[in-house]
Structures are given as structure tokens and as C-alpha cells.
XYZ file of C-alpha atoms in Angstrom:
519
model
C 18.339 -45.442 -40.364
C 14.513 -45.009 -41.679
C 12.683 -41.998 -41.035
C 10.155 -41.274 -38.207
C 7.245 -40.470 -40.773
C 4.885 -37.779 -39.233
C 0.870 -37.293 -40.556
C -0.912 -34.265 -41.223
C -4.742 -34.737 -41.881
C -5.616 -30.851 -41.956
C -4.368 -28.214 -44.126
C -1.382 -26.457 -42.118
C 1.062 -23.505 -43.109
C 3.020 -24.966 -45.461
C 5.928 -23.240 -43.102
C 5.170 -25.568 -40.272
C 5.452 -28.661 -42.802
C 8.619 -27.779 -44.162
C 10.135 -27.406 -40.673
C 9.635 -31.053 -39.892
C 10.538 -32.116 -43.840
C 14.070 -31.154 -42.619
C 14.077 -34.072 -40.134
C 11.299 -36.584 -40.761
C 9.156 -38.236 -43.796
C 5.777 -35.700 -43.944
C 2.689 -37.248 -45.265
C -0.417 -34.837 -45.891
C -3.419 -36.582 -46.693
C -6.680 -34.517 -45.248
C -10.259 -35.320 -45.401
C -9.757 -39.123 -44.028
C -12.924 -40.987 -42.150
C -11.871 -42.674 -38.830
C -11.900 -45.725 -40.476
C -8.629 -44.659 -42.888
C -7.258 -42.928 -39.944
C -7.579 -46.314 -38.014
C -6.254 -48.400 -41.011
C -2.629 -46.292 -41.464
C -2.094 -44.091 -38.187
C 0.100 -47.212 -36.960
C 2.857 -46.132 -39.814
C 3.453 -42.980 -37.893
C 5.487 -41.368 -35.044
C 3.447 -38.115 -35.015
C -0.490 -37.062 -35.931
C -0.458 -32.991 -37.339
C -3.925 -31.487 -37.249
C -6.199 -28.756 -37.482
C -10.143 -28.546 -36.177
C -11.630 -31.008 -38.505
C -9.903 -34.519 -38.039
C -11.649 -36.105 -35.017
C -9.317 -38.013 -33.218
C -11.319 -40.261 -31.167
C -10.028 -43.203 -29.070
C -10.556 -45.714 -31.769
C -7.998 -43.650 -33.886
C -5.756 -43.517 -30.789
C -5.649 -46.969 -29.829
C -4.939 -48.264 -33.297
C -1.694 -45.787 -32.808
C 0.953 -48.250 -31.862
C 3.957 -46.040 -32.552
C 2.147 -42.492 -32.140
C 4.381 -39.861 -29.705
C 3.077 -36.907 -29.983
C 0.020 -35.331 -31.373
C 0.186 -31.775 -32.468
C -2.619 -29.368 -32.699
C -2.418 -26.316 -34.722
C -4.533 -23.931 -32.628
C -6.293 -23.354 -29.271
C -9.276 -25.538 -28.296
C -8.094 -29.570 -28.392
C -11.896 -30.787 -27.863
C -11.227 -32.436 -31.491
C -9.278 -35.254 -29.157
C -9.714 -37.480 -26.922
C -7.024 -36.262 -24.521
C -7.621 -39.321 -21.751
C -7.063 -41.921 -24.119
C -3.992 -40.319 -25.832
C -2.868 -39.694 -21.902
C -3.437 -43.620 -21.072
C -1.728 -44.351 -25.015
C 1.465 -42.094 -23.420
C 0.882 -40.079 -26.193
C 1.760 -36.302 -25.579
C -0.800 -33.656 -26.699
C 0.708 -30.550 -27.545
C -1.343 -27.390 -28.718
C -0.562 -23.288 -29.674
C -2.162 -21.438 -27.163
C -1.283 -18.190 -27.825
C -0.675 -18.334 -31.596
C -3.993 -16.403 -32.840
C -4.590 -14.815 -29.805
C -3.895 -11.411 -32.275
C -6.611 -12.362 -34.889
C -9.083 -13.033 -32.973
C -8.830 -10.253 -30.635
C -8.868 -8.061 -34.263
C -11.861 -9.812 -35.581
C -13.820 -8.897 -32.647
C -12.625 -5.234 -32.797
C -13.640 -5.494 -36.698
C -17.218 -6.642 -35.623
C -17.869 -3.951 -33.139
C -16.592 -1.275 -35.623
C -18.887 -3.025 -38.486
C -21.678 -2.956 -36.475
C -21.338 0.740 -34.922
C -20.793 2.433 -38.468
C -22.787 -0.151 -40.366
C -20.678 -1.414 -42.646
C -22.216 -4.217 -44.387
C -25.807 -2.652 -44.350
C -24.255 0.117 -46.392
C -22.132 -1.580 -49.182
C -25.059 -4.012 -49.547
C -27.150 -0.574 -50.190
C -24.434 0.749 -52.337
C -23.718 -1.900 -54.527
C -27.718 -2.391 -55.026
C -27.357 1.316 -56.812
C -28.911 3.082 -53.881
C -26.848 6.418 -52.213
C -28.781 5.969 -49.159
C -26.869 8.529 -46.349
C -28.987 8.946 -43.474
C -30.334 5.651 -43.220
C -26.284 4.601 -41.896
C -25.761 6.933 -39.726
C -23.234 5.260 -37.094
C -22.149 6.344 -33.785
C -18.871 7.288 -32.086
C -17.070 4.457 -30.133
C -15.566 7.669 -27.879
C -16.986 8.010 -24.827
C -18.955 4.856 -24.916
C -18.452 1.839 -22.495
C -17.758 -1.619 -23.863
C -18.007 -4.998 -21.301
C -15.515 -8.008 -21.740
C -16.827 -10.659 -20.596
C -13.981 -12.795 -20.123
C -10.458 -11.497 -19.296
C -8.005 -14.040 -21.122
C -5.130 -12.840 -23.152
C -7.808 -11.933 -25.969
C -10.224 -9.931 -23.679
C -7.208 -8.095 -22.115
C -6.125 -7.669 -26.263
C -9.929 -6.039 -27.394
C -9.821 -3.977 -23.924
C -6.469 -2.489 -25.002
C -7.829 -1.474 -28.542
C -10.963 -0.235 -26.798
C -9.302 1.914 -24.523
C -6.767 3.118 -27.466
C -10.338 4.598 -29.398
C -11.413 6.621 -25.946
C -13.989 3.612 -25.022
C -14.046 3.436 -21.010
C -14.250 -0.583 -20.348
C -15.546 -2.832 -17.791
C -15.348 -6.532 -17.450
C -16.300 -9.469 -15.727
C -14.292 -12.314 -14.998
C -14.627 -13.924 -11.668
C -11.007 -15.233 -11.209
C -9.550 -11.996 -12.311
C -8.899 -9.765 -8.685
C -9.671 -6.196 -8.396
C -6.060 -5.004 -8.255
C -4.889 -6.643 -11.010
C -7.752 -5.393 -13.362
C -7.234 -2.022 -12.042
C -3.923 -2.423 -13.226
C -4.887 -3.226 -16.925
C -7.603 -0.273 -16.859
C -10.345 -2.123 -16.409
C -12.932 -1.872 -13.557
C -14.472 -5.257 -12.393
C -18.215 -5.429 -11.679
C -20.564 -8.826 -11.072
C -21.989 -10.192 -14.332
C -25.771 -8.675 -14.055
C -23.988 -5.715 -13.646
C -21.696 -5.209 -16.323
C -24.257 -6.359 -18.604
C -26.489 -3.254 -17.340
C -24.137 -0.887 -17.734
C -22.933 -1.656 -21.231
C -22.981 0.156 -24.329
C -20.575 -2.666 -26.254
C -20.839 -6.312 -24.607
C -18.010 -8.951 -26.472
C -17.721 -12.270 -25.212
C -14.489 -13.981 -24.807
C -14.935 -16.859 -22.445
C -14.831 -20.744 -23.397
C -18.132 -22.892 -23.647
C -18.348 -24.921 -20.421
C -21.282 -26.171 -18.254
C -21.403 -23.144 -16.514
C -21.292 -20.862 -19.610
C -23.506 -22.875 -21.807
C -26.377 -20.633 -22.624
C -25.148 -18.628 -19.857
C -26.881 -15.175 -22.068
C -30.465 -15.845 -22.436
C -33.745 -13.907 -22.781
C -33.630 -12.838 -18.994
C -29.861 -11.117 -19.255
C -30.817 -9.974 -22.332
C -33.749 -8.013 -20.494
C -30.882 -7.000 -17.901
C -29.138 -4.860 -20.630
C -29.771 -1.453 -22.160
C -31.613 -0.774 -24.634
C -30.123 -0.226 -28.028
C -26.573 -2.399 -26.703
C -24.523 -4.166 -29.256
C -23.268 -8.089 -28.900
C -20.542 -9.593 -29.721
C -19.628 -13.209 -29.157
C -16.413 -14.365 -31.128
C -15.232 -16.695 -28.810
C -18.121 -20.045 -28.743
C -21.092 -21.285 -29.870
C -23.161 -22.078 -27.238
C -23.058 -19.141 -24.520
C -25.650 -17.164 -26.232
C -29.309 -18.650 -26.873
C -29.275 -18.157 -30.595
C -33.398 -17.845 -30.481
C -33.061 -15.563 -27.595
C -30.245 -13.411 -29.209
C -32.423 -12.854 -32.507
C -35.708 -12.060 -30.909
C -33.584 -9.331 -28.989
C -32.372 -7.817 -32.228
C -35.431 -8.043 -33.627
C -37.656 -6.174 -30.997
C -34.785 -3.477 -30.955
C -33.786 -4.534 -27.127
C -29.851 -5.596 -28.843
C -29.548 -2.705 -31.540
C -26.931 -4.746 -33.370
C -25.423 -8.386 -33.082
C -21.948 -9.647 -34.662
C -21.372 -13.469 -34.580
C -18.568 -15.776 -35.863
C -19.491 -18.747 -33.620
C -22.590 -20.987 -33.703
C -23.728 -23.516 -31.017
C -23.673 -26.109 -34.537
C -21.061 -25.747 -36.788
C -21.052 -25.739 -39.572
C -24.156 -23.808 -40.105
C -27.225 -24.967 -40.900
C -28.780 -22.994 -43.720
C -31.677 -22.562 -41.550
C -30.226 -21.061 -38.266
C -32.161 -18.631 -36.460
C -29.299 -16.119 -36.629
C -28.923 -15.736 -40.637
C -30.538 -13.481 -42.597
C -31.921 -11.406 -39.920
C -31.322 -7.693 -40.286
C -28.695 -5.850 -37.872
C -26.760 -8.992 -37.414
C -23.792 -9.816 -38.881
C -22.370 -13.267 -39.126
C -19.278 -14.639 -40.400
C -18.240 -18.346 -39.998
C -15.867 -18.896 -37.263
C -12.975 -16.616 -39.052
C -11.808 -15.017 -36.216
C -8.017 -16.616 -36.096
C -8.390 -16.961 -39.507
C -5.351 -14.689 -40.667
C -2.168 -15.501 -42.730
C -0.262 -14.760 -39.768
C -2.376 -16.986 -37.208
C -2.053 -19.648 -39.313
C 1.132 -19.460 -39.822
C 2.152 -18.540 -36.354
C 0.109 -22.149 -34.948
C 1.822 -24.456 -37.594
C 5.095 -23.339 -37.066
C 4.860 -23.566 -33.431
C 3.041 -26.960 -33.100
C 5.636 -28.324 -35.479
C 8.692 -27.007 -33.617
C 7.321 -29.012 -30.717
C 6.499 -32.311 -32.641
C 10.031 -32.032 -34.045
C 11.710 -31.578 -30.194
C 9.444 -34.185 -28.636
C 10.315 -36.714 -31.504
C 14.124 -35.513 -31.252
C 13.954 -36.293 -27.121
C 13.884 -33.267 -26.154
C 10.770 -31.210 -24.760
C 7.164 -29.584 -25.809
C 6.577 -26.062 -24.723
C 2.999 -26.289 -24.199
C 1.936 -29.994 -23.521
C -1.665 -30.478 -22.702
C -1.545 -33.480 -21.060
C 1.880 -34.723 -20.041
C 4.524 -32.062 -17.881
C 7.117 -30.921 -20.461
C 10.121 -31.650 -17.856
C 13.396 -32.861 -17.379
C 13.386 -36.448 -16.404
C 15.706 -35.749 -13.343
C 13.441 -33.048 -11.752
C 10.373 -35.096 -12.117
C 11.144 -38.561 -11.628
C 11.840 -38.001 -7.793
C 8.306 -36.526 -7.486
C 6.164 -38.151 -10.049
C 4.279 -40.324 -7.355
C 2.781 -37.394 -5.803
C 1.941 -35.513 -9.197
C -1.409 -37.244 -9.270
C -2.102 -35.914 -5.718
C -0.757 -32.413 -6.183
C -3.384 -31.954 -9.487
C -6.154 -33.396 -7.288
C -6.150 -31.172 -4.763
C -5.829 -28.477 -7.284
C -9.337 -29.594 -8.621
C -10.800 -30.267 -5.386
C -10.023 -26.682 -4.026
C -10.683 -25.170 -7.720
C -14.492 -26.593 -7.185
C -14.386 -25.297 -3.441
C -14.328 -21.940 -4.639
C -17.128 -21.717 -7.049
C -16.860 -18.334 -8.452
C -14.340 -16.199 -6.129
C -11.445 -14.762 -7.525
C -8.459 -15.929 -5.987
C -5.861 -13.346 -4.723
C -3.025 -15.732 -3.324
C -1.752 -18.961 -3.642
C 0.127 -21.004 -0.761
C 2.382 -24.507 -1.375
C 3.012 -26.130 1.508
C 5.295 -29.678 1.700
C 5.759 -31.044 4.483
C 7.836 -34.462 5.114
C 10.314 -35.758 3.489
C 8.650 -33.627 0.190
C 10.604 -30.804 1.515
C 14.109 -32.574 0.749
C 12.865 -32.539 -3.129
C 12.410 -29.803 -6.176
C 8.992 -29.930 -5.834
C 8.540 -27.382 -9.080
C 6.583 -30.189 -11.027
C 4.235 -30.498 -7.877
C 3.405 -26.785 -8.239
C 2.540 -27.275 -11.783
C 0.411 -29.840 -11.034
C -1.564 -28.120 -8.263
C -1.599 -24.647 -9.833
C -3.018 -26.760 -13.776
C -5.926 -28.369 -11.084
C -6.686 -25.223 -9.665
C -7.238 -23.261 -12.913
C -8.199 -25.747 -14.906
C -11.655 -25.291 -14.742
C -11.528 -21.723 -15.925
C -9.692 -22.326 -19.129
C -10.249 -26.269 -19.835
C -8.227 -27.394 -22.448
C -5.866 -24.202 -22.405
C -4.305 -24.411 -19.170
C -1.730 -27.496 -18.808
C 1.911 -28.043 -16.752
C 3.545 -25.744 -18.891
C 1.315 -22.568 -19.021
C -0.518 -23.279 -15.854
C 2.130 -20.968 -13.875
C 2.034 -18.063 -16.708
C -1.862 -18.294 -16.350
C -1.542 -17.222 -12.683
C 0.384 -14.565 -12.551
C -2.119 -13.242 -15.487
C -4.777 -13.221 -13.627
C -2.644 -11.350 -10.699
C -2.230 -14.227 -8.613
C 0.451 -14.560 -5.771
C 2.270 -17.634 -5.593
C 4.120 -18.640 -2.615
C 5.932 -21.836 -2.181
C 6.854 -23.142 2.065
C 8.508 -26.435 2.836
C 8.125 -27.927 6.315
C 10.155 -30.622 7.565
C 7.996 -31.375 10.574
C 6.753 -35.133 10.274
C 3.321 -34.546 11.539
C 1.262 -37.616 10.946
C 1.962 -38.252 7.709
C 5.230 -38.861 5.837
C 4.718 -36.163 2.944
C 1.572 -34.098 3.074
C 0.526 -31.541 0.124
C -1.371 -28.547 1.564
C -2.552 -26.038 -0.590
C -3.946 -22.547 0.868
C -5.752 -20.340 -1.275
C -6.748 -16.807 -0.566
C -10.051 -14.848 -2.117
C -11.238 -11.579 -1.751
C -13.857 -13.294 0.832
C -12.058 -16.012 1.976
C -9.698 -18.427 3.399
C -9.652 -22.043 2.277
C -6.951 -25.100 3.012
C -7.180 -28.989 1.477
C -4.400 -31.300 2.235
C -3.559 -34.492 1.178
C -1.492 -37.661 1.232
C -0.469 -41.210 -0.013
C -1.485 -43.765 2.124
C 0.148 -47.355 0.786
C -2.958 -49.599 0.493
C -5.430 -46.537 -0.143
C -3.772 -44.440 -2.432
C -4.518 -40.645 -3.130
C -6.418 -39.589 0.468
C -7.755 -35.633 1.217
C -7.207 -35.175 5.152
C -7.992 -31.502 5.375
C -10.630 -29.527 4.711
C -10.354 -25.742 5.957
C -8.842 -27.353 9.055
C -11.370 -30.146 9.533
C -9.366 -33.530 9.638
C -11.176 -36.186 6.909
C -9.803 -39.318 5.200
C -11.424 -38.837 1.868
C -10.713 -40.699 -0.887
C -11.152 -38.165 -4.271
C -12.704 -40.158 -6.676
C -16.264 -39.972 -8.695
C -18.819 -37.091 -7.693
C -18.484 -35.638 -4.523
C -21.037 -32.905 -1.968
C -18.725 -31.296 0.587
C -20.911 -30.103 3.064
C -19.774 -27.330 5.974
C -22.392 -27.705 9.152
C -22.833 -26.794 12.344
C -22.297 -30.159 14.632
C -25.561 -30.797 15.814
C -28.034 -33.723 15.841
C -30.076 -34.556 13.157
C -28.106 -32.427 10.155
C -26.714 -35.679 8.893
C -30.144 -37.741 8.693
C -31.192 -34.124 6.839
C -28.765 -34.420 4.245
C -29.445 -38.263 4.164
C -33.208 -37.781 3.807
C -32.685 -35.210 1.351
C -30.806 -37.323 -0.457
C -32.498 -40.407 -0.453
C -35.513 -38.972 -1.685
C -34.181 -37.817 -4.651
C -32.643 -41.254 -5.327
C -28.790 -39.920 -4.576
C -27.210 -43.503 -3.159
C -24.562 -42.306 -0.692
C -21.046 -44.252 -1.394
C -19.565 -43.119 1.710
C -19.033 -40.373 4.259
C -16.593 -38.573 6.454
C -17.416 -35.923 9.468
C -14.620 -33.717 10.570
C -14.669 -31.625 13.837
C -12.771 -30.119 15.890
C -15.125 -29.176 19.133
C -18.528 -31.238 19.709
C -21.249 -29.048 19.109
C -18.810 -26.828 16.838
C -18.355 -26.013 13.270
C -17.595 -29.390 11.112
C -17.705 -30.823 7.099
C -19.276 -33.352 5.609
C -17.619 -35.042 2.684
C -19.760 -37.620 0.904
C -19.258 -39.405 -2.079
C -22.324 -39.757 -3.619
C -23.269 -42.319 -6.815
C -25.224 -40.007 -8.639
C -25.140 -36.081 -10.456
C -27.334 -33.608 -8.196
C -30.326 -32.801 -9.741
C -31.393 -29.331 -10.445
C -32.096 -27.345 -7.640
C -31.291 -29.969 -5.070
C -28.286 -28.122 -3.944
C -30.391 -25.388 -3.169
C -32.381 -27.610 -0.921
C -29.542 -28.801 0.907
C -28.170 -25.144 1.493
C -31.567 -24.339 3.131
C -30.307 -27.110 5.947
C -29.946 -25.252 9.141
């Protein structure tokens, strides 16, 4: 019987590469153009690969006998996850693999930049004995700010605390109790950035973080506060960032991530004094990279064997008979996740409720949960969060998970209700299969709608009075927003009531705004 034959077009831990030599034909050929990936990917069962191959839809679609694609790291923005999704290809990724480096390499930047470190052995080694022009400070005493309480944050915060460093974060789907637990008092963003000694960054590069620290947080801070971002390129304004360390507001920078990578020789950010830069290093250790290959190629090598991946991006690593009976609704269950994961905008969520009701509550619905629990957070952690860590993700972040089955009919055969608890507030979205429509919403915080979830969407919560929908409408229309459709739930006239619309066009800035001023 011939070999499966599996591609790697990165350099990998030569550990990972001999675990799958024991079972299939390895091929390593790095530095190929999409063009040679399109021409031979069709030989292969499996695609190995690092940051640097691109593998774009063009590359998938030309992958005729491709099951599984394996990356060896964190972030999978190097593929094109729908189209591997619509191939049936499963993408499978380490999550927590350098998790260790990369919390050390920020330590190692802080520590560089409070007893400056490079300033001095560039002195040194220029035959200068310099003393008093290095002095450093003590990290005892001082306060340092994660921004961003993932399993690295929670890792720097731990070393922090270990040097006498009292710490404060921000993270706003972290709850209060939970960070109290981990030592760690929660304040809003402006806040923490006020009250920081040490800022380090350790969120991921999203449209709401995307230049999220510019010149006007930066005037927020203290004087004389340190920065350190080794987590993306992009959430700083590099220009902003170095005319802060220049005018002595930010007494010292350290950066291993650049909004363009690589580096252009003539970014803002290099050769400035009292920043240090290093590029993009920070899970760069023997371990890391050992720890990601062997663990991306233990999967490959299950999912090729039949059997299972422990952390699939895109496709729920379960057994067939648990999921099978339930797949139908899976689409459902991870759409209301991401409907009531946008409801909340920026509260942290305290408690999570399942609710089946219908025939739904005959079945393991443990897939379902997955799939509602990966919606909800998946807008906090993007790429990271998927069927299999989406659960472990949850609890993390102190979150209480509670699963009810009803049998009650009601009006619908099987509904999915999920009820989600913040600090603030109370929120419920429900939905259901309806045989000609599909995928239908029918609750919004107890308002009954028949909203189909597809394409951009304004939920709007009103008092029921004339002359709020030809507001909206107006509002609307003369920004050029073409309404698709639109559903009013009620329950009283005159009472409290939604809007759902589904609208043709994004919002543009500051038109939300508008529409919030609506009485």
C-alpha cells in the first residue's frame, strides 16, 4: 500500500518531522511561490507549515487530496481558513505551544529596558566605563499593566508579581472575581494606562485593537512609563509611539512586533534611542519550536490515521456518533454565539446559560455547546479559539457554564437559547430551523423576531413609539445605508421593543453615534 506523502514548506523541529517519517513519506521543500505550491500540493495528504508559506485559496483549491493542514504555532492568518473549511480540509494549529517564550521575552524586554541593558554593552564595548549614565531602577514596588489577560498576560503577571511588582490589567471579558483570583485588580483601559509604571501588551490585532494606543492614550499615561508590545504589529501607532519616547512622555519602549513585517530599513521605530527592537523573536526558543512541531505533527499523524485533532480550528475534533445526530443545528448553535458575542460589545461576561428545548433535549448536545461557546468568544481571540479549546477558554476567563434541557414543545420543534450574564446585564437570543428558511433568530432579550442572520446587521432596542422607525430610516437613507429588511418585536404597544435590520452596507463612522442619539 503507497504512502500518504505529507509537505512541509517551512522549517519545523526536525522532532516534529521525524514523528510523521514513522508513518508517512515527508517531503520538505521551503521557500516555494504559490505557483509551485499550486503545481505539486495535489501529490499530498497533508500541508506542514510555519508563518511564511501563504496558503491562499488558489493553493487550496488545487489540493485535491489535502486532509489536514497543520500549523506550527499560534496565529493561522497565513490561511485561508474558509476555503480550506469549504475544501473539508481540517486546520489544526498549537495554541499553547510558545505561550512560555513569549511570556519570557516580554519579561526580558521590561528588565532590558529598566536596567538598560543594551545602552550599556553598546557603551562598553565602544571602550567607554560609563556608570552613572545607566543607572536603572527597581522593578519592586512598581506597578506594571497587562493589557490583555490570555494565558501569556496571566504568564508575565505571574513573573511580575514573583519580583514584588503590584499588577493591574485590563481585559474586558475577564470578570472581577476571577482576576482577583489571579492577583490582579481590573480597571477600564484609560485607567490602567494612567496608573502604570510598566504597560505590556498582549492582545491580538483586530479592528477594534488596530491602532488602539495612539498619541491621545499616550498623553493618558505617566510620565517617564515604559511600553511593551510583544504580542502585534499594529495596536501601537509606530509614529505616535516614537515621538513619545522621544519627548520623554514613554521613558523607554521594547518592541518585537511591527505593523509591516519584515521591517523596512526605514521604520520610524529603529534607531531611535531608548527603544529597543528585536524582530518578532518572542516564541522564538528551542523549546517553542520544538514544543509547536511536535504537537502539530502528532495531530496531522491522528487525523490522517482516522482518528482526531486536539485543537482543530475549523472543523469540531469529535466522534462521529456524538455529532452526527446534531450536526444540522451546529451552524445555528455558532450563530447565535456570534450574534450575542456582538450584543455585548465590551462587557465581561460572568455566566453562561444553554438552553434546548424540543426534541434537542433527547440528544448529547456537547458539540452544540462547543459551537455556541467558539461564537461567543470568538471575537476576543480570532483565530485561537475553535470547538476544541473554546470550552477551556471559558472557564479561563472565569466563566460559568450551565447547560438546561427543556422538553416543552413551545412553538418550535428544537429551539437554541443562549442566556448570557455580565456584570451589567442580562441578555437572551434564540433560534431555530425553519425548513424553507433555514437558520432564523426569534428572540432577542425576550422580544419575539424572525430574523434571518446573514450579511451586516443594526439591532436596535427602542421605545415603541411613532416615528422612531422613519428616524432610523431617515438616518439611514441619508447616509446611503439601503435597508434589506426589518423586524419589530414587542411585547406591550407603547412598550419597550427591537429593531433588527439587515442593512446592505458597513456603518460609516460615527453614524452609530447618530442613531444612539434617537430618542
Amino acid at each position: 500500500m503507497m504512502k500518504m506523502k505529507v509537505l512541509v514548506s517551512d522549517k519545523l523541529s526536525s522532532k516534529g518531522i521525524d514523528i510523521l517519517k514513522e508513518s508517512f513519506q515527508v517531503d520538505l521543500k521551503t521557500g516555494l511561490t504559490e505557483a509551485e505550491l499550486v503545481s505539486i500540493i495535489s501529490d499530498y495528504d497533508a500541508l506542514l507549515v510555519r508563518s511564511e508559506t501563504k496558503v491562499t485559496s488558489k493553493i487550496i483549491e488545487a489540493a485535491d487530496k489535502l486532509k489536514i493542514i497543520g500549523r506550527a504555532g499560534v496565529g493561522v492568518d497565513n490561511i485561508d481558513i474558509p476555503a480550506a473549511t469549504k475544501k473539508g480540509i481540517i486546520v489544526v494549529n498549537s495554541p499553547e505551544g510558545n505561550t512560555i517564550a513569549a511570556a519570557e521575552h516580554s519579561f526580558a524586554m521590561l528588565m532590558a529596558l529598566t536596567r538598560n541593558i543594551p545602552w550599556a554593552h553598546n557603551s562598553l564595548q565602544n571602550g567607554e566605563w560609563k556608570r552613572t549614565q545607566f543607572t536603572g531602577i527597581e522593578l519592586f514596588g512598581k506597578t506594571l499593566a497587562v493589557v490583555g489577560l490570555g494565558k501569556i498576560g496571566k504568564r508575565l503577571a505571574h513573573y511580575a508579581m514573583a519580583m514584588g511588582m503590584d499588577v493591574i490589567g485590563y481585559d474586558p471579558y475577564i470578570n472581577e472575581e476571577y482576576a482577583k483570583q489571579l492577583g490582579i485588580t481590573l480597571y477600564p483601559l484609560d485607567e490602567v494606562l494612567a496608573k502604570a509604571n510598566y504597560i505590556s501588551f498582549h492582545i491580538p490585532k483586530t479592528k477594534e485593537t488596530q491602532n488602539i494606543i495612539d498619541a491621545k492614550k499616550f498623553s493618558i499615561m505617566r510620565d517617564g512609563v515604559y511600553i511593551i508590545n510583544c504580542a502585534r504589529g499594529g495596536i501601537i501607532v509606530e509614529k505616535d509611539l516614537r515621538e513619545a519616547v522621544e519627548s520623554g512622555k514613554v521613558r523607554g519602549a521594547a518592541v518585537d512586533v511591527f505593523e509591516e513585517e519584515p521591517v523596512n530599513p526605514n521604520n520610524v521605530l529603529l534607531g531611535v534611542k531608548n527603544i529597543i527592537t528585536t524582530p518578532h523573536i518572542g516564541a522564538s526558543t528551542a523549546e517553542a519550536q520544538e514544543n509547536v512541531a511536535i504537537d502539530v505533527a502528532q495531530q496531522v499523524r491522528s487525523v490522517l490515521n482516522g482518528g482526531e485533532a486536539s485543537a482543530a480550528v475549523n472543523i469540531p475534533s469529535l466522534r462521529k456518533d456524538i455529532l452526527d445526530p446534531v450536526k444540522p443545528y451546529m451552524t445555528l448553535a455558532e450563530i447565535i454565539g456570534k450574534f450575542m458575542g456582538q450584543l455585548l460589545v465590551d462587557e465581561p461576561i460572568e455566566g453562561v446559560e444553554l438552553e434546548y428545548n424540543g426534541e434537542l433535549a433527547q440528544k448529547n448536545v456537547a458539540p452544540l455547546n462547543l459551537a455556541i461557546l467558539k461564537g461567543l468568544l470568538i471575537h476576543l481571540e480570532k483565530a485561537v479559539v475553535n470547538f476544541v479549546n473554546a470550552e477551556i477558554i471559558a472557564k479561563d476567563r472565569g466563566i460559568k457554564i450551565k447547560e438546561t434541557k427543556l422538553e416543552l414543545q413551545e412553538d418550535y420543534k428544537n429551539l437554541i437559547t443562549l442566556k448570557v450574564t455580565s456584570k451589567v446585564n442580562k441578555y437572551e437570543v434564540s433560534g431555530a430551523i425553519f425548513q424553507d428558511i433555514g437558520n432564523v433568530i426569534v428572540n432577542i432579550n425576550k422580544f419575539k423576531v424572525n430574523v434571518i442572520p446573514e450579511g451586516i446587521m443594526l439591532v436596535v432596542p427602542n421605545n415603541d413609539k411613532p416615528g422612531i422607525i422613519g428616524k432610523i430610516g431617515t438616518l439611514l437613507g441619508e447616509n446611503k445605508i439601503n435597508i434589506a429588511s426589518m423586524q419589530v418585536g414587542r411585547k406591550i404597544v407603547r412598550g419597550d421593543a427591537v429593531m433588527a435590520l439587515s442593512i446592505d452596507d458597513p456603518l460609516p463612522d460615527g453614524i452609530l453615534e447618530e442613531i444612539k442619539k434617537v430618542d
